[in-house]
Amino acid sequence: GAVVSQHPSRVICKSGTSVKIECRSLDFQATTMFWYRQFPKKSLMLMATSNEGSKATYEQGVEKDKFLINHASLTLSTLTVTSAHPEDSSFYICSARSHGAGGGLEQFFGPGTRLTVL
Amino acid sequence: AQSVTQLDSQVPVFEEAPVELRCNYSSSVSVYLFWYVQYPNQGLQLLLKYLSGSTLVKGINGFEAEFNKSQTSFHLRKPSVHISDTAEYFCAVSETDFNKFYFGSGTKLNVKP
């Protein structure tokens, strides 16, 4: 249980185009999903917190008009990188929060999406 | 905000030797603690977690970690490593609402034959 998927796993796009990345909770409902970015040889940085049916909360320094997040249902959140540039190339990882086996909340991570902008 | 420190960016070790990867965090409040492993071009895989109870936590692949509240540490150990353990390991802290995860900078474990 508690599986989170991401699609696509890899995407290559031209500079100036937009790319959409999907994050799905496959066997549970996630009222909250999170988007992280991992720079090469560095750790994961939280970009934004996405709550179903409401606007995402962005971390300081993250451009909300650049990284559009939509959480339209309890099992799907999308991240759209608009007008992508080479500096947006990165590994994007989502996670979803769910109730764990002990009744408390837990966060489960997706496998990541490698974005390369040419 | 939480701060998670992984002092060792790289740890080289020979196969079948023991290893310890260090993690310290800054919080003075109750937190949950995690270790994740990341293989090249892959996502995070949960190794183990401490939520409550026994301070010695056993995880997958023979790894274990010990929560030390007084030292605010959560070091990861394995008594005998394999080549296949070569990967990057991340320590993470979450406050008890699981609202945010704070990650350390990662430790690359390089197991040599």
XYZ file of N, CA and C in Angstrom:
693
model
N 0.808 -1.197 0.000
C 0.000 0.000 0.000
C 0.845 1.251 0.000
N 0.187 2.432 -0.080
C 0.822 3.733 -0.026
C 1.844 3.930 -1.136
N 1.404 3.742 -2.363
C 2.283 3.899 -3.525
C 1.987 5.219 -4.206
N 3.053 5.930 -4.526
C 2.955 7.201 -5.236
C 3.676 7.062 -6.574
N 3.006 7.425 -7.642
C 3.636 7.326 -8.964
C 3.810 8.718 -9.558
N 4.748 8.815 -10.473
C 4.967 10.062 -11.208
C 5.070 9.755 -12.679
N 4.553 10.678 -13.476
C 4.625 10.517 -14.920
C 4.852 11.869 -15.573
N 5.787 11.969 -16.486
C 6.678 10.910 -16.947
C 7.858 10.720 -15.997
N 8.621 9.675 -16.215
C 9.820 9.475 -15.407
C 10.967 10.330 -15.938
N 10.952 10.542 -17.263
C 11.968 11.401 -17.868
C 11.288 12.236 -18.948
N 11.714 13.470 -19.079
C 11.201 14.308 -20.158
C 12.292 15.255 -20.609
N 12.388 15.384 -21.929
C 13.316 16.329 -22.536
C 12.483 17.302 -23.351
N 12.719 18.581 -23.163
C 11.929 19.563 -23.898
C 12.824 20.705 -24.360
N 12.288 21.475 -25.282
C 13.022 22.628 -25.791
C 12.778 23.836 -24.890
N 13.730 24.703 -24.856
C 13.613 25.927 -24.070
C 12.406 26.729 -24.542
N 11.634 27.211 -23.594
C 10.466 28.014 -23.922
C 9.162 27.251 -23.905
N 9.237 25.942 -23.895
C 8.010 25.139 -23.845
C 7.626 24.862 -22.399
N 6.402 24.364 -22.226
C 5.919 24.022 -20.885
C 5.828 22.523 -20.732
N 6.078 22.065 -19.543
C 6.080 20.632 -19.255
C 5.209 20.360 -18.035
N 4.370 19.339 -18.148
C 3.512 18.964 -17.024
C 3.962 17.636 -16.451
N 4.079 17.584 -15.140
C 4.457 16.363 -14.430
C 3.296 15.982 -13.515
N 2.908 14.716 -13.585
C 1.798 14.235 -12.764
C 2.295 13.429 -11.575
N 1.602 13.588 -10.476
C 1.893 12.828 -9.267
C 0.581 12.208 -8.799
N 0.570 10.880 -8.675
C -0.649 10.186 -8.285
C -0.432 9.309 -7.067
N -1.382 9.355 -6.160
C -1.412 8.380 -5.080
C -2.300 7.238 -5.562
N -1.721 6.046 -5.647
C -2.401 4.958 -6.336
C -3.402 4.210 -5.459
N -3.158 4.122 -4.180
C -4.018 3.287 -3.344
C -4.451 3.992 -2.071
N -4.376 5.310 -2.087
C -4.875 6.060 -0.940
C -5.221 7.469 -1.399
N -5.994 8.138 -0.587
C -6.361 9.509 -0.889
C -5.426 10.459 -0.145
N -4.912 11.407 -0.870
C -3.927 12.326 -0.311
C -4.475 13.741 -0.334
N -4.830 14.242 0.823
C -5.321 15.614 0.873
C -4.185 16.610 0.662
N -2.993 16.169 0.948
C -1.836 17.046 0.803
C -0.740 16.349 0.017
N -0.210 17.030 -0.979
C 0.934 16.535 -1.733
C 2.019 17.605 -1.713
N 3.237 17.159 -1.864
C 4.379 18.051 -1.787
C 5.227 17.885 -3.043
N 5.825 18.967 -3.475
C 6.743 18.921 -4.611
C 8.133 19.372 -4.165
N 9.121 18.533 -4.520
C 10.509 18.801 -4.188
C 11.321 18.904 -5.471
N 12.427 19.612 -5.338
C 13.370 19.683 -6.439
C 14.737 19.269 -5.908
N 15.411 18.442 -6.686
C 16.739 18.001 -6.274
C 17.745 18.466 -7.301
N 18.640 19.348 -6.867
C 19.699 19.822 -7.743
C 20.807 18.770 -7.778
N 21.584 18.763 -8.870
C 22.650 17.755 -8.994
C 23.565 17.757 -7.783
N 23.784 16.579 -7.245
C 24.694 16.378 -6.123
C 24.272 17.154 -4.885
N 23.000 17.465 -4.797
C 22.524 18.182 -3.618
C 21.250 17.532 -3.097
N 20.787 18.064 -2.001
C 19.646 17.455 -1.338
C 18.333 17.918 -1.947
N 17.255 17.432 -1.395
C 15.929 17.811 -1.870
C 15.494 19.100 -1.193
N 14.915 19.967 -1.990
C 14.398 21.227 -1.457
C 12.898 21.260 -1.710
N 12.142 21.528 -0.668
C 10.700 21.621 -0.809
C 10.358 22.855 -1.635
N 9.547 22.659 -2.685
C 9.128 23.768 -3.518
C 7.777 24.308 -3.069
N 6.846 23.386 -2.839
C 5.484 23.835 -2.529
C 4.691 22.708 -1.906
N 3.679 23.112 -1.189
C 2.724 22.195 -0.579
C 1.389 22.381 -1.279
N 0.823 21.270 -1.710
C -0.400 21.317 -2.501
C -1.545 20.666 -1.734
N -2.597 21.410 -1.507
C -3.770 20.883 -0.823
C -4.922 20.755 -1.803
N -5.596 19.636 -1.746
C -6.688 19.358 -2.668
C -7.750 20.443 -2.600
N -8.053 21.005 -3.760
C -9.118 21.989 -3.851
C -8.742 23.403 -3.466
N -7.484 23.644 -3.158
C -7.080 25.005 -2.804
C -5.741 25.331 -3.448
N -5.363 26.583 -3.315
C -4.109 27.017 -3.933
C -2.910 26.439 -3.192
N -1.874 26.211 -3.958
C -0.656 25.668 -3.358
C 0.067 26.739 -2.545
N 0.803 26.285 -1.576
C 1.636 27.182 -0.764
C 3.083 26.988 -1.191
N 3.693 28.067 -1.665
C 5.045 27.974 -2.193
C 6.069 28.383 -1.140
N 7.205 27.727 -1.202
C 8.306 28.083 -0.318
C 8.963 29.373 -0.827
N 9.624 30.019 0.084
C 10.279 31.271 -0.274
C 11.288 31.048 -1.396
N 11.243 31.919 -2.387
C 12.180 31.835 -3.495
C 11.690 31.016 -4.679
N 10.559 30.364 -4.537
C 10.003 29.563 -5.633
C 8.962 30.402 -6.376
N 9.142 30.544 -7.683
C 8.236 31.386 -8.474
C 6.935 30.630 -8.759
N 5.858 31.105 -8.215
C 4.588 30.397 -8.396
C 4.057 30.509 -9.815
N 4.438 31.552 -10.531
C 3.990 31.670 -11.925
C 4.828 30.794 -12.853
N 5.960 30.390 -12.371
C 6.853 29.540 -13.148
C 6.507 28.069 -12.935
N 6.210 27.743 -11.706
C 5.901 26.365 -11.327
C 4.443 26.313 -10.875
N 3.581 25.980 -11.833
C 2.145 25.951 -11.547
C 1.765 24.594 -10.966
N 1.094 24.632 -9.828
C 0.694 23.399 -9.169
C -0.815 23.356 -9.063
N -1.352 22.202 -9.457
C -2.789 21.980 -9.382
C -3.049 20.669 -8.660
N -3.971 20.709 -7.727
C -4.306 19.501 -6.956
C -5.812 19.323 -7.056
N -6.232 18.844 -8.217
C -7.649 18.827 -8.539
C -8.429 17.711 -7.874
N -7.738 16.658 -7.480
C -8.454 15.549 -6.852
C -7.617 14.997 -5.712
N -8.193 14.076 -4.976
C -7.497 13.508 -3.824
C -6.397 12.532 -4.211
N -6.278 12.249 -5.502
C -5.244 11.311 -5.937
C -4.308 11.880 -6.999
N -4.484 13.128 -7.348
C -3.672 13.674 -8.432
C -3.260 15.116 -8.161
N -1.961 15.358 -8.295
C -1.430 16.713 -8.282
C -0.525 16.857 -9.498
N -0.547 18.020 -10.123
C 0.313 18.242 -11.279
C 1.194 19.465 -11.056
N 2.399 19.352 -11.578
C 3.355 20.462 -11.571
C 3.642 20.813 -13.017
N 3.379 22.035 -13.397
C 3.673 22.494 -14.753
C 4.804 23.509 -14.697
N 5.877 23.184 -15.383
C 6.996 24.115 -15.493
C 6.741 24.938 -16.748
N 6.445 26.190 -16.575
C 6.082 27.030 -17.707
C 7.314 27.716 -18.299
N 7.297 27.846 -19.628
C 8.410 28.483 -20.330
C 9.749 28.005 -19.762
N 9.940 26.714 -19.880
C 11.116 26.095 -19.262
C 12.418 26.598 -19.882
N 13.422 26.710 -19.039
C 14.760 27.102 -19.474
C 15.764 26.070 -18.963
N 16.943 26.043 -19.536
C 17.925 25.032 -19.110
C 18.170 25.001 -17.605
N 18.064 26.125 -16.940
C 18.303 26.136 -15.488
C 17.184 25.448 -14.707
N 16.081 25.148 -15.390
C 14.995 24.402 -14.738
C 15.246 22.903 -14.776
N 16.266 22.501 -15.523
C 16.609 21.082 -15.583
C 16.928 20.586 -14.184
N 16.266 19.511 -13.807
C 16.435 19.023 -12.444
C 15.669 17.721 -12.280
N 15.753 17.193 -11.092
C 14.994 15.997 -10.714
C 13.886 16.470 -9.793
N 12.643 16.243 -10.205
C 11.496 16.698 -9.425
C 10.832 15.487 -8.779
N 10.634 15.573 -7.480
C 10.040 14.472 -6.720
C 8.800 14.967 -5.995
N 7.737 14.189 -6.076
C 6.541 14.535 -5.319
C 6.378 13.552 -4.163
N 5.596 13.967 -3.199
C 5.232 13.068 -2.111
C 3.786 13.342 -1.735
N 3.198 12.372 -1.080
C 1.804 12.498 -0.683
C 1.666 12.094 0.768
N 0.807 12.793 1.461
C 0.614 12.523 2.879
C -0.642 11.690 3.055
N -0.485 10.666 3.901
C -1.602 9.764 4.108
C -1.607 9.297 5.543
N -2.688 8.665 5.919
C -2.728 8.057 7.227
C -1.982 6.739 7.191
N -1.055 6.562 8.104
C -0.273 5.348 8.152
C -0.971 4.233 8.896
N -0.261 3.127 9.003
C -0.843 1.934 9.613
C -1.198 2.169 11.068
N -0.455 3.024 11.739
C -0.722 3.288 13.147
C -1.770 4.348 13.364
N -2.354 4.838 12.280
C -3.386 5.859 12.408
C -2.856 7.263 12.279
N -1.533 7.415 12.343
C -0.969 8.752 12.207
C -0.712 9.071 10.756
N -0.233 10.270 10.527
C 0.055 10.696 9.169
C 1.447 10.256 8.742
N 1.599 9.900 7.486
C 2.915 9.590 6.950
C 3.025 10.214 5.566
N 4.250 10.388 5.122
C 4.475 10.959 3.814
C 5.208 9.938 2.955
N 4.713 9.735 1.740
C 5.279 8.734 0.832
C 5.758 9.425 -0.439
N 6.914 9.004 -0.927
C 7.566 9.686 -2.040
C 7.385 8.950 -3.357
N 7.258 9.731 -4.426
C 7.221 9.177 -5.758
C 8.620 8.893 -6.256
N 8.742 8.256 -7.430
C 10.047 7.865 -7.954
C 10.813 8.993 -8.623
N 10.172 10.142 -8.828
C 10.876 11.275 -9.408
C 10.714 11.387 -10.909
N 10.899 12.595 -11.409
C 10.868 12.911 -12.842
C 12.120 13.709 -13.185
N 12.861 13.190 -14.138
C 14.065 13.897 -14.590
C 13.691 14.810 -15.739
N 13.801 16.113 -15.542
C 13.508 17.098 -16.585
C 14.816 17.643 -17.147
N 14.928 17.578 -18.465
C 16.086 18.161 -19.150
C 15.563 19.159 -20.170
N 15.999 20.390 -20.036
C 15.571 21.451 -20.945
C 16.753 21.818 -21.848
N 16.540 21.672 -23.143
C 17.644 21.917 -24.090
C 17.701 23.376 -24.523
N 12.266 26.584 11.492
C 12.544 25.519 10.547
C 13.601 24.575 11.109
N 13.509 23.356 10.666
C 14.455 22.355 11.112
C 15.758 22.459 10.334
N 16.801 21.959 10.928
C 18.089 21.870 10.255
C 18.606 20.453 10.440
N 18.995 19.831 9.338
C 19.500 18.462 9.397
C 20.920 18.458 8.848
N 21.827 17.929 9.615
C 23.240 17.942 9.236
C 23.749 16.529 9.026
N 24.258 16.303 7.852
C 24.984 15.060 7.579
C 26.430 15.479 7.340
N 27.257 15.244 8.315
C 28.611 15.785 8.295
C 29.472 15.190 7.192
N 29.220 13.939 6.856
C 30.071 13.261 5.877
C 29.406 13.286 4.514
N 30.026 13.967 3.562
C 29.435 13.995 2.226
C 29.721 12.694 1.485
N 30.865 12.081 1.797
C 31.224 10.816 1.169
C 31.841 9.892 2.211
N 31.488 8.633 2.119
C 32.063 7.631 3.009
C 32.508 6.448 2.170
N 33.816 6.269 2.014
C 34.313 5.077 1.330
C 34.520 3.965 2.352
N 34.164 2.762 1.967
C 34.317 1.636 2.893
C 34.489 0.359 2.075
N 35.219 -0.579 2.631
C 35.406 -1.846 1.946
C 34.237 -2.777 2.219
N 34.001 -3.630 1.261
C 32.921 -4.606 1.391
C 33.118 -5.452 2.650
N 32.010 -5.742 3.312
C 31.924 -6.529 4.544
C 32.401 -5.764 5.773
N 32.820 -4.540 5.613
C 33.181 -3.711 6.772
C 31.936 -3.065 7.341
N 31.972 -2.669 8.615
C 30.834 -1.929 9.182
C 30.870 -0.474 8.743
N 29.705 0.162 8.800
C 29.643 1.564 8.415
C 28.659 2.307 9.319
N 28.949 3.577 9.553
C 28.028 4.447 10.275
C 27.924 5.751 9.505
N 26.718 6.144 9.193
C 26.462 7.423 8.548
C 25.795 8.320 9.584
N 26.363 9.501 9.764
C 25.926 10.351 10.862
C 24.857 11.365 10.442
N 23.950 11.602 11.353
C 22.892 12.577 11.130
C 22.589 13.277 12.447
N 22.592 14.588 12.422
C 22.182 15.385 13.584
C 21.117 16.382 13.144
N 20.204 16.665 14.031
C 19.146 17.609 13.704
C 19.057 18.667 14.782
N 18.329 19.725 14.468
C 18.386 20.894 15.340
C 17.212 21.029 16.288
N 16.157 20.271 16.070
C 14.904 20.557 16.759
C 14.945 20.266 18.249
N 14.249 21.084 18.985
C 14.085 20.833 20.412
C 12.687 20.283 20.707
N 11.888 20.167 19.663
C 10.540 19.628 19.838
C 10.501 18.205 19.297
N 9.400 17.530 19.550
C 9.281 16.157 19.071
C 9.277 16.126 17.548
N 10.029 15.215 17.011
C 10.106 15.056 15.568
C 10.068 13.589 15.213
N 9.809 13.340 13.937
C 9.962 12.011 13.381
C 11.228 12.013 12.532
N 11.902 10.892 12.491
C 13.202 10.807 11.821
C 13.207 9.682 10.815
N 13.874 9.916 9.710
C 13.853 8.979 8.598
C 15.242 8.864 7.964
N 15.483 7.724 7.391
C 16.616 7.540 6.493
C 16.082 7.007 5.172
N 16.525 7.650 4.085
C 16.163 7.227 2.746
C 17.428 6.890 1.966
N 17.295 5.990 1.012
C 18.391 5.675 0.112
C 17.953 6.046 -1.298
N 18.905 6.585 -2.055
C 18.630 6.954 -3.443
C 19.709 6.370 -4.335
N 19.285 5.509 -5.246
C 20.198 4.974 -6.249
C 20.199 5.930 -7.433
N 21.232 5.909 -8.270
C 21.338 6.875 -9.366
C 20.090 6.937 -10.216
N 19.642 8.157 -10.444
C 18.477 8.434 -11.295
C 17.190 7.768 -10.813
N 17.115 7.538 -9.535
C 15.900 6.968 -8.960
C 15.388 7.864 -7.842
N 14.173 7.567 -7.384
C 13.588 8.319 -6.288
C 14.081 7.819 -4.953
N 13.405 8.262 -3.934
C 13.805 7.906 -2.578
C 13.136 6.605 -2.137
N 13.917 5.776 -1.502
C 13.373 4.544 -0.927
C 13.557 4.613 0.579
N 12.486 4.398 1.310
C 12.565 4.463 2.762
C 13.344 3.282 3.315
N 14.380 3.582 4.099
C 15.159 2.539 4.763
C 14.563 2.205 6.119
N 14.304 3.242 6.878
C 13.737 3.062 8.209
C 13.229 4.406 8.728
N 12.470 4.321 9.800
C 11.920 5.532 10.384
C 11.766 5.364 11.887
N 11.862 6.467 12.572
C 11.574 6.497 13.998
C 10.377 7.421 14.211
N 9.315 6.844 14.735
C 8.133 7.631 15.073
C 7.962 7.710 16.588
N 8.161 6.582 17.261
C 8.064 6.538 18.717
C 8.543 5.170 19.168
N 8.613 4.978 20.482
C 8.947 3.654 21.006
C 10.443 3.440 21.117
N 10.876 2.226 20.838
C 12.277 1.857 20.981
C 13.174 2.787 20.172
N 14.265 3.184 20.792
C 15.163 4.128 20.113
C 16.029 3.446 19.061
N 16.099 2.139 19.102
C 16.845 1.401 18.085
C 15.850 0.908 17.042
N 16.044 1.387 15.835
C 15.101 1.077 14.766
C 15.786 0.218 13.720
N 15.144 -0.851 13.343
C 15.698 -1.717 12.301
C 14.937 -1.474 10.999
N 15.696 -1.438 9.907
C 15.086 -1.184 8.619
C 15.377 -2.284 7.618
N 15.231 -1.928 6.359
C 15.464 -2.914 5.311
C 16.953 -3.034 4.996
N 17.299 -4.103 4.314
C 18.668 -4.325 3.846
C 19.698 -4.379 4.979
N 19.272 -4.721 6.170
C 20.196 -4.887 7.280
C 20.619 -3.608 7.977
N 20.017 -2.499 7.622
C 20.351 -1.230 8.249
C 19.586 -1.041 9.557
N 20.197 -0.291 10.459
C 19.528 0.104 11.688
C 19.990 1.505 12.070
N 19.201 2.150 12.900
C 19.556 3.496 13.342
C 19.129 3.660 14.784
N 19.833 4.515 15.480
C 19.527 4.758 16.882
C 19.197 6.217 17.103
N 18.043 6.451 17.691
C 17.605 7.796 18.026
C 18.170 8.174 19.382
N 18.888 9.286 19.411
C 19.447 9.776 20.664
C 18.934 11.197 20.881
N 17.950 11.303 21.744
C 17.297 12.605 21.931
C 18.240 13.634 22.548
N 19.045 13.215 23.503
C 19.925 14.168 24.186
C 20.988 14.723 23.242
N 21.409 13.913 22.294
C 22.408 14.371 21.331
C 21.781 14.808 20.011
N 20.482 14.761 19.943
C 19.729 15.069 18.704
C 20.399 14.426 17.499
N 20.582 13.130 17.609
C 21.227 12.396 16.526
C 20.399 11.195 16.125
N 20.640 10.740 14.910
C 19.932 9.563 14.380
C 20.883 8.919 13.373
N 21.923 8.305 13.890
C 22.967 7.728 13.040
C 22.536 6.386 12.459
N 22.912 6.181 11.224
C 22.564 4.951 10.503
C 23.756 4.011 10.515
N 23.487 2.718 10.746
C 24.587 1.754 10.830
C 24.243 0.484 10.063
N 25.316 -0.163 9.631
C 25.169 -1.506 9.069
C 26.440 -2.271 9.431
N 26.311 -3.456 10.008
C 27.486 -4.187 10.488
C 28.394 -4.708 9.380
N 27.816 -4.941 8.193
C 28.616 -5.502 7.108
C 28.000 -5.058 5.778
N 28.701 -4.199 5.068
C 28.111 -3.637 3.852
C 28.433 -4.491 2.629
N 27.569 -4.327 1.618
C 27.755 -5.009 0.338
C 27.975 -3.981 -0.753
N 28.506 -4.443 -1.855
C 28.700 -3.565 -3.013
C 27.385 -2.889 -3.387
N 26.315 -3.634 -3.286
C 24.996 -3.122 -3.680
C 24.490 -2.000 -2.779
N 25.157 -1.768 -1.661
C 24.760 -0.659 -0.772
C 25.302 0.679 -1.262
N 26.117 0.649 -2.295
C 26.632 1.897 -2.854
C 25.478 2.738 -3.360
N 25.313 3.918 -2.781
C 24.179 4.784 -3.081
C 24.340 6.062 -2.267
N 23.368 6.940 -2.411
C 23.356 8.134 -1.571
C 22.265 7.983 -0.520
N 22.596 8.393 0.684
C 21.693 8.215 1.815
C 21.322 9.578 2.387
N 20.029 9.760 2.586
C 19.528 11.026 3.107
C 18.828 10.813 4.442
N 19.196 11.664 5.377
C 18.504 11.724 6.649
C 17.436 12.808 6.541
N 16.284 12.577 7.123
C 15.212 13.567 7.045
C 14.480 13.662 8.375
N 13.970 14.831 8.616
C 13.232 15.116 9.841
C 11.877 15.678 9.469
N 10.873 15.248 10.177
C 9.546 15.811 9.982
C 8.965 16.140 11.341
N 8.290 17.266 11.423
C 7.553 17.528 12.651
C 6.347 16.607 12.680
N 5.730 16.507 13.822
C 4.791 15.406 14.026
C 3.496 15.536 13.236
N 3.334 16.610 12.503
C 2.158 16.684 11.638
C 2.477 16.232 10.218
N 3.728 15.806 10.003
C 4.169 15.370 8.676
C 3.931 16.437 7.620
N 3.919 17.687 8.041
C 3.619 18.723 7.071
C 4.805 19.051 6.177
N 5.985 18.946 6.714
C 7.172 19.224 5.911
C 8.269 18.251 6.282
N 9.034 17.890 5.275
C 10.233 17.116 5.508
C 11.432 18.026 5.294
N 12.408 17.897 6.173
C 13.659 18.615 6.009
C 14.749 17.577 5.807
N 15.471 17.739 4.715
C 16.465 16.739 4.353
C 17.876 17.219 4.657
N 18.723 16.285 5.017
C 20.143 16.568 5.090
C 20.720 16.628 3.691
N 21.973 16.972 3.611
C 22.612 17.163 2.306
C 23.032 15.848 1.649
N 22.871 14.753 2.360
C 23.164 13.462 1.761
C 24.586 12.983 2.018
N 24.729 11.670 2.095
C 26.038 11.034 2.234
C 26.159 9.964 1.171
N 27.194 10.077 0.372
C 27.434 9.051 -0.656
C 28.255 7.928 -0.049
N 27.667 6.774 -0.018
C 28.362 5.587 0.475
C 28.950 4.847 -0.720
N 30.247 4.676 -0.707
C 30.939 3.997 -1.799
C 31.581 2.740 -1.239
N 31.012 1.606 -1.585
C 31.526 0.340 -1.079
C 32.478 -0.253 -2.107
N 33.698 -0.486 -1.666
C 34.738 -0.991 -2.565
C 34.964 -2.478 -2.342
N 35.293 -3.195 -3.407
C 35.536 -4.648 -3.252
C 36.865 -4.938 -2.549
